[in-house]
Short mmCIF file of C-alpha atoms in Angstrom, two decimals:
data_model
loop_
_atom_site.label_atom_id
_atom_site.label_comp_id
_atom_site.label_asym_id
_atom_site.label_seq_id
_atom_site.Cartn_x
_atom_site.Cartn_y
_atom_site.Cartn_z
CA MET A 107 76.11 -65.55 -17.67
CA ARG A 108 72.41 -65.40 -16.67
CA ARG A 109 70.04 -63.56 -19.06
CA ARG A 110 67.57 -60.93 -17.83
CA PRO A 111 63.86 -61.68 -17.86
CA PRO A 112 61.94 -60.38 -20.86
CA ASP A 113 60.33 -57.50 -18.90
CA PHE A 114 63.70 -56.04 -17.98
CA ARG A 115 65.39 -56.34 -21.36
CA ARG A 116 66.36 -53.11 -23.25
CA PRO A 117 63.98 -52.07 -26.09
CA ALA A 118 65.05 -52.61 -29.68
CA ARG A 119 66.41 -49.10 -30.31
CA ARG A 120 67.74 -49.78 -33.77
CA ARG A 121 64.39 -51.07 -35.02
CA LEU A 122 62.43 -48.08 -33.63
CA SER A 123 64.99 -45.55 -34.90
CA ASN A 124 64.83 -46.83 -38.48
CA ALA A 125 61.00 -46.58 -38.59
CA PHE A 126 61.05 -43.00 -37.28
CA TRP A 127 63.52 -41.79 -39.89
CA TRP A 128 61.64 -43.44 -42.75
CA THR A 129 58.43 -41.68 -41.67
CA LEU A 130 60.18 -38.29 -41.42
CA CYS A 131 61.67 -38.67 -44.91
CA PHE A 132 58.26 -39.52 -46.35
CA VAL A 133 56.68 -36.38 -44.84
CA ALA A 134 59.53 -34.22 -46.17
CA VAL A 135 59.05 -35.61 -49.70
CA LEU A 136 55.30 -34.88 -49.55
CA LEU A 137 55.97 -31.29 -48.39
CA PHE A 138 58.51 -30.72 -51.17
CA VAL A 139 56.06 -31.98 -53.81
CA PHE A 140 53.33 -29.67 -52.39
CA ILE A 141 55.58 -26.62 -52.59
CA LEU A 142 56.61 -27.43 -56.16
CA THR A 143 52.99 -27.73 -57.27
CA LYS A 144 51.67 -24.60 -55.42
CA GLY A 145 54.67 -22.27 -55.85
CA PRO A 146 54.13 -21.37 -59.51
CA GLN A 147 50.48 -20.68 -58.79
CA ILE A 148 51.36 -18.26 -55.97
CA GLU A 149 53.96 -16.45 -58.07
CA SER A 150 51.74 -16.35 -61.10
CA THR A 151 49.03 -14.54 -59.16
CA ARG A 152 51.28 -11.65 -58.27
CA PRO A 153 51.64 -10.04 -61.70
CA VAL A 154 47.96 -10.68 -62.34
CA LEU A 155 47.03 -8.77 -59.18
CA ALA A 156 49.43 -6.01 -60.12
CA ARG A 157 48.04 -5.78 -63.61
CA ARG A 158 44.50 -5.76 -62.29
CA SER A 159 45.27 -2.98 -59.85
CA TYR A 160 46.88 -0.84 -62.54
CA ARG A 161 44.14 -1.49 -65.06
CA HIS A 162 41.31 -0.58 -62.72
CA GLU A 163 39.10 1.78 -64.67
CA GLY A 164 38.49 4.16 -61.78
CA ILE A 165 42.21 4.61 -61.13
CA MET A 166 42.98 5.23 -64.79
CA GLU A 167 40.24 7.83 -65.05
CA GLY A 168 41.34 9.52 -61.82
CA LEU A 169 44.96 9.74 -63.01
CA ASN A 170 43.97 10.79 -66.55
CA ILE A 171 46.31 8.23 -68.15
CA THR A 172 46.01 5.93 -71.14
CA GLU A 173 47.08 2.34 -71.75
CA GLU A 174 49.91 3.56 -73.91
CA MET A 175 51.37 5.69 -71.08
CA LEU A 176 51.75 2.59 -68.93
CA ASN A 177 54.09 1.09 -71.52
CA PRO A 178 57.76 1.16 -70.37
CA SER A 179 58.76 2.70 -73.73
CA SER A 180 55.93 5.23 -73.82
CA ILE A 181 56.74 8.35 -75.82
CA ALA A 182 53.77 10.19 -74.26
CA ARG A 183 55.05 9.61 -70.73
CA GLN A 184 58.51 10.82 -71.69
CA LEU A 185 57.02 14.02 -73.05
CA SER A 186 54.87 14.47 -69.92
CA ASP A 187 57.91 14.08 -67.67
CA GLN A 188 59.82 16.66 -69.70
CA ILE A 189 56.90 19.10 -69.51
CA SER A 190 56.67 18.77 -65.70
CA LEU A 191 60.37 19.46 -65.27
CA ALA A 192 60.32 22.31 -67.79
CA LYS A 193 57.44 24.03 -65.93
CA ALA A 194 59.52 24.05 -62.75
CA PHE A 195 62.47 25.54 -64.66
CA VAL A 196 60.20 28.26 -66.08
CA VAL A 197 59.46 29.41 -62.53
CA ILE A 198 63.16 29.43 -61.63
CA ALA A 199 64.09 31.26 -64.84
CA LYS A 200 61.55 34.00 -64.11
CA GLU A 201 62.82 34.29 -60.53
CA SER A 202 66.34 34.70 -61.98
CA SER A 203 65.08 37.38 -64.42
CA ASN A 204 66.07 35.17 -67.39
CA LEU A 205 62.88 35.98 -69.26
CA GLN A 206 64.22 34.95 -72.68
CA PHE A 207 65.00 31.44 -71.48
CA ALA A 208 61.65 31.24 -69.68
CA TRP A 209 59.94 32.18 -72.95
CA GLU A 210 61.84 29.46 -74.88
CA LEU A 211 60.87 26.84 -72.30
CA SER A 212 57.22 27.94 -72.40
CA ALA A 213 57.16 27.76 -76.19
CA GLN A 214 58.59 24.23 -76.18
CA ILE A 215 56.11 23.20 -73.47
CA ARG A 216 53.27 24.33 -75.74
CA ASN A 217 54.70 22.32 -78.67
CA SER A 218 54.90 19.17 -76.57
CA GLN A 219 51.39 19.71 -75.20
CA ILE A 220 50.04 20.04 -78.76
CA LEU A 221 51.56 16.66 -79.63
CA LEU A 222 50.00 15.02 -76.58
CA SER A 223 46.63 16.62 -77.30
CA SER A 224 46.73 15.47 -80.92
CA ALA A 225 47.50 11.90 -79.91
CA ALA A 226 44.72 11.91 -77.32
CA THR A 227 42.23 13.24 -79.88
CA ARG A 228 42.93 10.55 -82.45
CA ARG A 229 43.16 7.88 -79.71
CA ALA A 230 46.46 6.55 -81.04
CA PRO A 231 49.86 6.33 -79.31
CA LEU A 232 52.57 8.82 -80.16
CA GLN A 233 55.25 7.51 -82.52
CA ILE A 234 58.93 8.24 -82.09
CA THR A 235 59.10 9.68 -85.59
CA GLU A 236 56.59 12.46 -84.86
CA ALA A 237 57.85 13.26 -81.35
CA GLU A 238 61.58 12.86 -81.88
CA THR A 239 62.18 16.54 -82.69
CA ALA A 240 60.11 17.77 -79.72
CA ILE A 241 61.87 15.41 -77.30
CA ARG A 242 65.32 16.42 -78.58
CA ASP A 243 64.58 20.15 -78.46
CA MET A 244 63.16 19.90 -74.95
CA ALA A 245 66.14 17.80 -73.82
CA LEU A 246 68.52 20.48 -75.09
CA LEU A 247 66.65 23.17 -73.14
CA LEU A 248 66.60 21.06 -69.98
CA TYR A 249 70.34 20.43 -70.34
CA GLN A 250 70.86 24.17 -70.79
CA ALA A 251 68.84 24.76 -67.60
CA GLN A 252 71.15 22.42 -65.72
CA GLN A 253 74.16 24.34 -67.06
CA LEU A 254 72.51 27.48 -65.66
CA HIS A 255 72.38 25.69 -62.29
CA TYR A 256 68.64 25.20 -62.52
CA ASP A 257 69.11 21.76 -60.98
CA SER A 258 66.63 20.17 -58.58
CA ALA A 259 68.52 21.12 -55.42
CA THR A 260 68.72 24.78 -56.45
CA MET A 261 65.09 24.75 -57.51
CA ILE A 262 63.98 23.29 -54.19
CA MET A 263 66.03 25.82 -52.20
CA ARG A 264 64.66 28.74 -54.17
CA LEU A 265 61.09 27.54 -53.93
CA LYS A 266 61.47 27.05 -50.18
CA ALA A 267 62.84 30.57 -49.84
CA LYS A 268 59.95 31.91 -51.91
CA ILE A 269 57.41 30.02 -49.81
CA GLN A 270 58.98 31.33 -46.61
CA THR A 271 58.87 34.89 -47.93
CA LEU A 272 55.21 34.51 -48.89
CA ASP A 273 54.40 33.03 -45.47
CA GLU A 274 56.06 35.99 -43.75
CA GLN A 275 54.16 38.44 -45.95
CA MET A 276 50.87 36.64 -45.29
CA SER A 277 51.54 36.59 -41.55
CA SER A 278 52.32 40.32 -41.59
CA VAL A 279 49.17 41.12 -43.55
CA SER A 280 47.09 38.90 -41.25
CA ASP A 281 48.49 40.62 -38.15
CA LYS A 282 47.77 44.06 -39.59
CA SER A 283 44.26 43.02 -40.59
CA SER A 284 43.60 41.68 -37.10
CA LYS A 285 45.04 44.82 -35.51
CA TYR A 286 43.08 47.28 -37.63
CA GLY A 287 39.92 45.21 -37.31
CA GLN A 288 40.25 45.18 -33.54
CA ILE A 289 40.87 48.93 -33.45
CA ALA A 290 37.85 49.55 -35.67
CA ALA A 291 35.70 47.36 -33.41
CA GLU A 292 36.81 49.17 -30.26
CA GLU A 293 36.44 52.71 -31.57
CA VAL A 294 33.25 54.58 -30.66
CA PRO A 295 31.74 56.03 -33.86
CA LYS A 296 31.36 59.82 -33.87
CA SER A 297 27.61 59.47 -34.25
CA LEU A 298 27.33 57.36 -31.07
CA TYR A 299 29.54 59.77 -29.16
CA CYS A 300 27.42 62.66 -30.42
CA LEU A 301 24.21 60.93 -29.31
CA GLY A 302 25.57 60.40 -25.81
CA VAL A 303 26.60 64.04 -25.44
CA ARG A 304 23.27 65.40 -26.73
CA LEU A 305 21.22 63.07 -24.54
CA THR A 306 23.22 63.99 -21.44
CA THR A 307 22.68 67.68 -22.18
CA GLU A 308 18.98 67.05 -22.78
CA TRP A 309 18.62 65.20 -19.48
CA PHE A 310 20.02 68.02 -17.36
CA LYS A 311 18.30 70.90 -19.14
CA ASN A 312 14.88 69.28 -19.70
CA LEU A 313 13.06 68.93 -16.39
CA ASN A 314 10.07 67.29 -18.08
CA LEU A 315 12.15 64.16 -18.67
CA GLN A 316 12.98 63.90 -15.01
CA LYS A 317 9.35 64.51 -14.04
CA LYS A 318 8.42 61.26 -15.72
CA LEU A 319 10.11 59.50 -12.84
CA SER A 320 7.20 60.55 -10.61
CA GLU A 321 5.59 57.19 -11.53
CA GLU A 322 8.43 55.51 -9.67
CA LYS A 323 6.16 53.69 -7.21
CA GLN A 324 4.32 51.88 -9.99
CA ILE A 325 7.61 51.02 -11.68
CA ASP A 326 9.06 49.74 -8.40
CA MET A 327 6.21 47.27 -8.08
CA LYS A 328 6.84 45.89 -11.57
CA LEU A 329 10.58 45.62 -10.98
CA LYS A 330 9.95 43.08 -8.21
CA ASP A 331 6.93 41.25 -9.69
CA ASN A 332 8.06 37.70 -10.49
CA ASP A 333 4.94 37.05 -12.55
CA LEU A 334 6.33 39.37 -15.26
CA TYR A 335 9.04 38.70 -17.84
CA HIS A 336 12.34 40.17 -16.62
CA PHE A 337 15.26 40.86 -18.99
CA CYS A 338 18.60 42.40 -18.10
CA VAL A 339 21.21 44.14 -20.28
CA PHE A 340 24.59 45.47 -19.09
CA SER A 341 25.87 48.02 -21.59
CA ASP A 342 27.32 51.47 -22.24
CA ASN A 343 26.00 51.54 -25.84
CA ILE A 344 22.75 53.51 -25.91
CA LEU A 345 21.68 52.72 -29.46
CA ALA A 346 22.52 49.01 -29.26
CA THR A 347 20.57 48.69 -26.00
CA SER A 348 17.67 50.54 -27.59
CA VAL A 349 17.57 47.99 -30.43
CA VAL A 350 17.45 45.12 -27.92
CA VAL A 351 14.52 46.71 -26.08
CA ASN A 352 12.70 47.83 -29.23
CA SER A 353 13.01 44.51 -31.05
CA THR A 354 11.82 42.63 -27.96
CA ALA A 355 8.84 44.97 -27.55
CA LEU A 356 7.78 44.95 -31.22
CA ASN A 357 7.83 41.14 -31.41
CA SER A 358 6.19 40.50 -28.04
CA LYS A 359 2.60 39.36 -27.69
CA ASN A 360 2.34 41.03 -24.27
CA PRO A 361 4.76 43.98 -24.17
CA ASP A 362 3.12 45.40 -21.05
CA ARG A 363 4.36 42.33 -19.13
CA ILE A 364 7.98 42.91 -20.10
CA VAL A 365 10.44 44.55 -17.72
CA PHE A 366 13.92 45.57 -18.86
CA HIS A 367 16.62 46.09 -16.24
CA LEU A 368 19.45 48.13 -17.78
CA VAL A 369 22.77 48.65 -16.01
CA THR A 370 25.33 51.09 -17.37
CA ASP A 371 28.25 53.15 -16.07
CA GLU A 372 28.29 56.63 -14.58
CA VAL A 373 29.41 58.26 -17.84
CA ASN A 374 26.41 57.00 -19.81
CA TYR A 375 23.82 56.93 -17.02
CA ALA A 376 22.17 60.30 -17.73
CA ALA A 377 22.12 59.72 -21.49
CA MET A 378 20.57 56.25 -21.06
CA LYS A 379 17.93 57.63 -18.69
CA ALA A 380 17.11 60.44 -21.13
CA TRP A 381 16.74 58.13 -24.14
CA PHE A 382 14.39 55.68 -22.43
CA SER A 383 12.40 58.50 -20.88
CA MET A 384 11.73 60.30 -24.15
CA ASN A 385 10.87 57.16 -26.15
CA ASN A 386 7.98 54.77 -25.71
CA PHE A 387 8.57 51.06 -26.38
CA ARG A 388 4.99 49.74 -26.48
CA ARG A 389 4.50 50.13 -22.73
CA VAL A 390 7.56 48.03 -21.89
CA THR A 391 8.88 48.92 -18.42
CA VAL A 392 12.51 50.08 -18.50
CA ASP A 393 14.66 50.72 -15.44
CA VAL A 394 18.19 52.16 -15.67
CA GLN A 395 20.88 51.78 -12.98
CA MET A 396 24.60 52.48 -12.82
CA PHE A 397 26.90 49.89 -11.31
CA GLU A 398 28.83 52.53 -9.34
CA ASP A 399 25.77 52.69 -7.02
CA PHE A 400 26.13 49.05 -5.95
CA SER A 401 27.62 49.18 -2.45
CA TRP A 402 28.54 45.48 -2.49
CA LEU A 403 30.65 45.97 -5.62
CA ASN A 404 34.08 46.43 -4.08
CA ALA A 405 37.50 44.82 -4.31
CA SER A 406 37.11 42.98 -0.99
CA TYR A 407 34.12 41.02 -2.37
CA VAL A 408 34.78 40.93 -6.11
CA PRO A 409 38.11 39.27 -7.02
CA VAL A 410 38.02 40.45 -10.62
CA LEU A 411 37.62 44.06 -9.50
CA LYS A 412 40.78 43.74 -7.44
CA GLN A 413 42.56 42.21 -10.43
CA LEU A 414 41.31 44.89 -12.80
CA GLN A 415 42.70 47.56 -10.49
CA ASP A 416 46.09 45.84 -10.41
CA SER A 417 48.80 47.62 -12.39
CA ASP A 418 50.30 44.34 -13.65
CA THR A 419 46.95 43.32 -15.11
CA GLN A 420 46.52 46.68 -16.83
CA ASN A 421 50.05 46.45 -18.22
CA TYR A 422 49.29 42.96 -19.53
CA TYR A 423 46.17 44.07 -21.36
CA PHE A 424 47.24 47.51 -22.58
CA SER A 425 51.03 47.69 -22.63
CA GLY A 426 51.77 44.07 -23.48
CA ASN A 427 54.58 43.96 -20.91
CA GLY A 428 53.49 40.69 -19.30
CA GLY A 429 54.73 37.33 -20.51
CA ASP A 430 57.59 36.39 -22.81
CA SER A 431 56.39 38.33 -25.84
CA ARG A 432 54.18 41.22 -26.71
CA THR A 433 50.54 40.55 -25.88
CA PRO A 434 48.30 40.03 -28.94
CA ILE A 435 45.97 42.92 -29.60
CA LYS A 436 42.87 40.78 -29.09
CA PHE A 437 43.78 40.54 -25.40
CA ARG A 438 43.96 44.32 -25.10
CA ASN A 439 40.26 45.00 -25.61
CA PRO A 440 38.88 47.44 -23.01
CA LYS A 441 35.74 45.31 -22.60
CA TYR A 442 37.84 42.73 -20.71
CA LEU A 443 38.62 45.41 -18.13
CA SER A 444 35.06 46.72 -17.94
CA MET A 445 32.99 45.79 -14.91
CA LEU A 446 29.92 45.82 -17.15
CA ASN A 447 31.32 42.72 -18.81
CA HIS A 448 31.68 40.88 -15.49
CA LEU A 449 28.35 41.85 -13.91
CA ARG A 450 26.70 38.77 -15.46
CA PHE A 451 28.24 36.73 -12.62
CA TYR A 452 26.50 38.91 -10.01
CA ILE A 453 22.93 38.95 -11.33
CA PRO A 454 21.41 37.70 -8.02
CA GLU A 455 23.13 40.57 -6.19
CA VAL A 456 22.05 43.13 -8.82
CA PHE A 457 18.42 41.97 -8.70
CA PRO A 458 17.89 40.48 -5.22
CA ALA A 459 14.08 40.30 -5.53
CA LEU A 460 13.96 38.33 -8.80
CA LYS A 461 13.65 34.55 -9.21
CA LYS A 462 14.23 34.18 -12.95
CA VAL A 463 15.76 36.49 -15.52
CA VAL A 464 16.81 36.36 -19.18
CA PHE A 465 20.22 37.87 -19.81
CA LEU A 466 20.78 39.54 -23.20
CA ASP A 467 23.95 40.99 -24.68
CA ASP A 468 23.64 44.43 -26.28
CA ASP A 469 24.61 43.07 -29.73
CA VAL A 470 21.50 40.93 -30.20
CA VAL A 471 18.22 41.38 -32.05
CA VAL A 472 15.03 39.69 -30.85
CA GLN A 473 12.84 38.78 -33.82
CA ARG A 474 10.03 36.75 -32.25
CA ASP A 475 8.13 36.51 -28.98
CA VAL A 476 10.48 35.11 -26.33
CA SER A 477 8.10 34.86 -23.38
CA GLY A 478 8.32 31.07 -23.78
CA LEU A 479 11.81 31.21 -22.28
CA PHE A 480 10.30 31.82 -18.86
CA SER A 481 8.29 28.58 -18.93
CA ILE A 482 11.24 26.34 -19.88
CA ASP A 483 12.04 23.73 -17.23
CA LEU A 484 15.76 23.91 -16.45
CA ASN A 485 15.57 20.57 -14.58
CA GLY A 486 17.27 21.94 -11.47
CA ASN A 487 20.04 23.66 -13.42
CA VAL A 488 21.01 27.31 -13.07
CA ASN A 489 21.79 28.33 -16.64
CA GLY A 490 19.75 27.66 -19.76
CA ALA A 491 21.87 28.20 -22.87
CA VAL A 492 22.30 27.06 -26.47
CA GLU A 493 25.22 24.66 -26.88
CA THR A 494 27.87 25.44 -29.49
CA CYS A 495 29.72 22.13 -29.85
CA MET A 496 28.62 21.55 -33.45
CA GLU A 497 32.20 22.54 -34.27
CA THR A 498 35.25 21.17 -32.47
CA PHE A 499 36.55 24.65 -31.57
CA HIS A 500 33.47 25.14 -29.35
CA ARG A 501 34.43 22.40 -26.92
CA TYR A 502 36.05 23.04 -23.56
CA HIS A 503 39.59 22.19 -24.63
CA LYS A 504 39.62 25.14 -27.03
CA TYR A 505 38.92 27.68 -24.29
CA LEU A 506 40.85 26.32 -21.30
CA ASN A 507 44.44 25.36 -20.55
CA TYR A 508 44.38 21.59 -20.13
CA SER A 509 48.09 21.46 -19.34
CA HIS A 510 47.12 22.88 -15.94
CA PRO A 511 46.30 20.11 -13.42
CA LEU A 512 43.32 21.98 -11.96
CA ILE A 513 41.63 22.11 -15.35
CA ARG A 514 42.64 18.61 -16.33
CA GLU A 515 41.32 17.05 -13.11
CA HIS A 516 37.92 18.77 -12.97
CA PHE A 517 36.66 19.25 -16.53
CA ASP A 518 36.04 17.01 -19.53
CA PRO A 519 37.98 18.48 -22.49
CA ASP A 520 35.27 17.33 -24.94
CA ALA A 521 32.39 18.82 -22.96
CA CYS A 522 30.08 21.05 -25.00
CA GLY A 523 30.62 24.77 -24.85
CA TRP A 524 27.66 27.11 -24.82
CA ALA A 525 26.99 30.74 -25.63
CA PHE A 526 26.69 33.84 -23.49
CA GLY A 527 24.36 36.43 -25.00
CA MET A 528 20.95 34.86 -24.43
CA ASN A 529 20.76 32.95 -21.17
CA VAL A 530 17.93 31.97 -18.87
CA PHE A 531 19.05 32.12 -15.25
CA ASP A 532 17.19 30.49 -12.36
CA LEU A 533 18.25 32.83 -9.57
CA VAL A 534 16.71 30.67 -6.83
CA GLU A 535 18.97 27.75 -7.78
CA TRP A 536 21.85 30.18 -8.31
CA ARG A 537 21.65 31.37 -4.71
CA LYS A 538 21.08 27.86 -3.37
CA ARG A 539 24.18 26.48 -5.09
CA ASN A 540 26.31 29.60 -4.40
CA VAL A 541 27.28 29.91 -8.07
CA THR A 542 28.88 33.31 -7.50
CA GLY A 543 31.16 31.67 -4.93
CA ILE A 544 32.19 29.10 -7.55
CA TYR A 545 33.02 31.94 -9.91
CA HIS A 546 35.08 33.66 -7.22
CA TYR A 547 37.04 30.44 -6.62
CA TRP A 548 38.08 30.05 -10.25
CA GLN A 549 38.72 33.75 -10.72
CA GLU A 550 41.16 33.74 -7.79
CA LYS A 551 42.88 30.63 -9.17
CA ASN A 552 43.43 32.44 -12.46
CA VAL A 553 45.18 35.47 -11.00
CA ASP A 554 48.28 34.59 -13.06
CA ARG A 555 46.17 33.95 -16.19
CA THR A 556 47.30 30.31 -16.50
CA LEU A 557 43.81 28.73 -16.60
CA TRP A 558 42.46 30.95 -19.39
CA LYS A 559 43.57 34.13 -21.13
CA LEU A 560 40.64 36.42 -21.83
CA GLY A 561 36.92 37.00 -21.82
CA THR A 562 34.02 35.96 -19.63
CA LEU A 563 33.10 32.76 -21.48
CA PRO A 564 35.96 30.59 -20.08
CA PRO A 565 35.15 31.43 -16.43
CA GLY A 566 31.48 30.97 -17.34
CA LEU A 567 32.20 27.47 -18.64
CA LEU A 568 33.94 26.65 -15.34
CA THR A 569 31.32 28.29 -13.13
CA PHE A 570 28.28 26.68 -14.75
CA TYR A 571 29.89 23.28 -15.45
CA GLY A 572 27.25 20.66 -14.73
CA LEU A 573 24.70 23.42 -14.07
CA THR A 574 23.70 24.25 -17.66
CA GLU A 575 20.55 23.06 -19.39
CA PRO A 576 20.83 22.96 -23.21
CA LEU A 577 18.16 24.93 -25.06
CA ASP A 578 16.78 24.45 -28.55
CA PRO A 579 19.31 26.04 -31.00
CA SER A 580 16.58 28.16 -32.61
CA TRP A 581 16.42 30.29 -29.45
CA HIS A 582 19.88 31.76 -30.05
CA VAL A 583 21.59 32.02 -33.46
CA LEU A 584 25.20 33.19 -33.34
CA GLY A 585 27.88 34.37 -35.76
CA LEU A 586 26.33 37.37 -37.52
CA GLY A 587 29.31 39.51 -36.56
CA TYR A 588 32.09 37.40 -38.07
CA THR A 589 30.88 34.64 -40.39
CA ASN A 590 28.23 33.48 -42.84
CA VAL A 591 25.16 32.01 -41.21
CA ASP A 592 22.61 29.71 -42.83
CA SER A 593 19.65 31.82 -43.94
CA GLN A 594 17.19 29.19 -42.67
CA LEU A 595 18.73 29.40 -39.20
CA ILE A 596 18.38 33.18 -39.28
CA GLU A 597 14.76 32.95 -40.37
CA LYS A 598 13.85 30.53 -37.57
CA GLY A 599 15.99 32.17 -34.88
CA ALA A 600 14.36 33.92 -31.94
CA VAL A 601 17.48 35.87 -30.91
CA LEU A 602 20.13 36.81 -33.50
CA HIS A 603 23.56 37.50 -32.05
CA PHE A 604 26.07 39.77 -33.81
CA ASN A 605 28.99 38.35 -31.81
CA GLY A 606 32.35 39.15 -33.35
CA ASN A 607 34.05 42.40 -34.34
CA SER A 608 31.70 43.28 -37.22
CA LYS A 609 28.95 44.92 -35.19
CA PRO A 610 25.99 46.23 -37.21
CA TRP A 611 26.42 49.81 -35.97
CA LEU A 612 30.01 49.92 -37.26
CA LYS A 613 31.22 50.53 -40.81
CA ILE A 614 32.93 47.13 -40.71
CA GLY A 615 29.59 45.41 -40.07
CA ILE A 616 28.61 42.65 -42.51
CA GLU A 617 26.40 44.42 -45.03
CA LYS A 618 23.94 41.60 -45.69
CA TYR A 619 23.12 41.30 -41.95
CA LYS A 620 22.88 45.00 -41.14
CA PRO A 621 19.19 45.30 -42.22
CA LEU A 622 18.22 42.73 -39.55
CA TRP A 623 19.46 45.20 -36.94
CA GLU A 624 18.72 48.53 -38.63
CA LYS A 625 14.99 47.92 -39.00
CA TYR A 626 14.68 48.48 -35.25
CA VAL A 627 16.37 51.90 -35.43
CA ASP A 628 14.17 54.95 -36.04
CA TYR A 629 16.45 57.00 -38.27
CA THR A 630 13.81 59.75 -38.44
CA HIS A 631 14.36 60.58 -34.77
CA PRO A 632 15.60 64.21 -34.52
CA LEU A 633 18.56 63.32 -32.32
CA LEU A 634 19.68 60.55 -34.66
CA GLN A 635 19.42 62.84 -37.66
CA SER A 636 21.35 65.61 -35.92
CA CYS A 637 24.13 63.11 -35.08
CA ASN A 638 24.27 61.92 -38.70
CA PHE A 639 22.91 58.43 -38.23
CA HIS A 640 21.95 56.90 -41.56
#
C-alpha cells in the first residue's frame, strides 16, 4: 500500500493531547496552592473588620455602651434588656388599670437602674453575685406580666390602638382649630363695623366733606400723570387701607408725588370717601372708586364673574355640596367670591391712562421709601415680584394640579412661585401681551376647579408665567400673619406683609408683630375712640 506524502499525513494527536493535559494540570495545582495560601488571610480579616467596626469610639459613645456590655455574657446588658421590656409592661399595666402591678414594675426598674449606675460610676463590670437578686426578681415580674397576657403581641395591638385614638383626637383638634381660626379671620370686628357705619352717616350729613371734591380737576390731572408714583389698593377694609396709605406717606421722601387709587364696593364707598376726605396724609393724593361703576365689568367679559354668580360655585364654597366630601372650610372664605379679590387681573382696564402701577394688598405696612420701585427695569416683563421658592412648598407643583395634562404640558413643576401683595406692573407690556386674555383662558379652563382649588395666586402663577421679573427680597417680606419671621428681614424690609389669618387688626393677630402695624393708626381720632379702637 502506498504511503501519503508528509504534507498530507495526519498530525500526531496523541502527542499534542498529552502536552495540553499536563499544562492544564500544572495551572490547576498553582491555583489550588494560591487559594490555600490566601484563604486564611481573607477569612482572618473578617473578624478584625467586625471588631474594628464595633470598637469604633464614635459608635460606642453614640450608643452609650461599654466594653463589658459587648460581652456575650454581659450582666449589664441582661439588666438593660429587662428594663426595656419592663417599661413597656408598665404602660400596658396602667392602660389596664393594674396600678399595683405597674408600681411593682417601676420599683424593680429603679433597683436595676441603680445597679447599672453604680457599676458605671466605679467603671467596673457588674458581677452575677450582686445582680442575681435583681435579675431574678425582674424575671418573676416579667413572667407574671406574660401570665396577665402582657405579651408582645397584646402590647403592640394596644399601643397601636392608643396611637390611632391619639391621632384621631389630634386630627379633630386640628380641624376645630382651623375652623375657628378661619371663622375668626373672616369675622368683621365690631369696632370696624362701627367705624363704617359712623363714616357713612358722616358722609351724608356733612356737606363740608363733599365740598372738598370741588378740587376734582386738579386731582384728575394727577390721576393720569405718569410722572408720579401710582399705587392701587382694592379693599373693603377702611382702617387697613388707611394704614397702607399712611405708612407709605410717612416714609416717603416726596409724598406730594404719590397717588393712591383705591377701589372698594358700594357698601363701603361712602365710608371710604369720608375717611380720606377728613384726614390728611401728608399731601398724598387719594382717589376712591367703587367697582360697581365699571361698565366693562360684566359676566360676558369677565369669566370669573360668571362663575361667581353660578349657584354650583356658591354651593361649593359655602355649602360644601360639591365633590365627594364636604369642602374644607378654608375653601369657603368669602374673599374668594369677592370681585375685589379678582380686580388685580384687570388693572389696565381699571386705570386705562396709567403706564406703571404698584399693587399693594390691604394687609401690608410700608416702612421705607418705595419710590425706587418705579425705576426698576423689568426687562420686558409685565410683573415685578419677590420670589418665594426658598421653601419647596412655594414652587409651582404645590399650587397646581400636575395630574392634569394642561398643567403638566405647559408649566415646570419646580418653577419659582412669587408673592401677590406688592407687585410692580408694567401696564404697557400688559396690554401689548394681552395678559388679561391669558388670565381669561386659564380661568375658563378651570370652570370645574380641576387645575387649582382656591385663591388668586394659582391663576396668577399661570397668567404671569415667563412674564415675571424677580425683585430683591427686601422689597417684600411675607409671613407676619402666620409664622415667625427673622427680625433682620423685618428690619430691612420695605413692605411687610401680614398674609395669613392672624391679621394685626384682629384679636388673633400675632402680638409681637402688631406694633409694626399699630404705629400707623391714630388711636386718638374721635371716631376711633367712639368705636372702641385701642
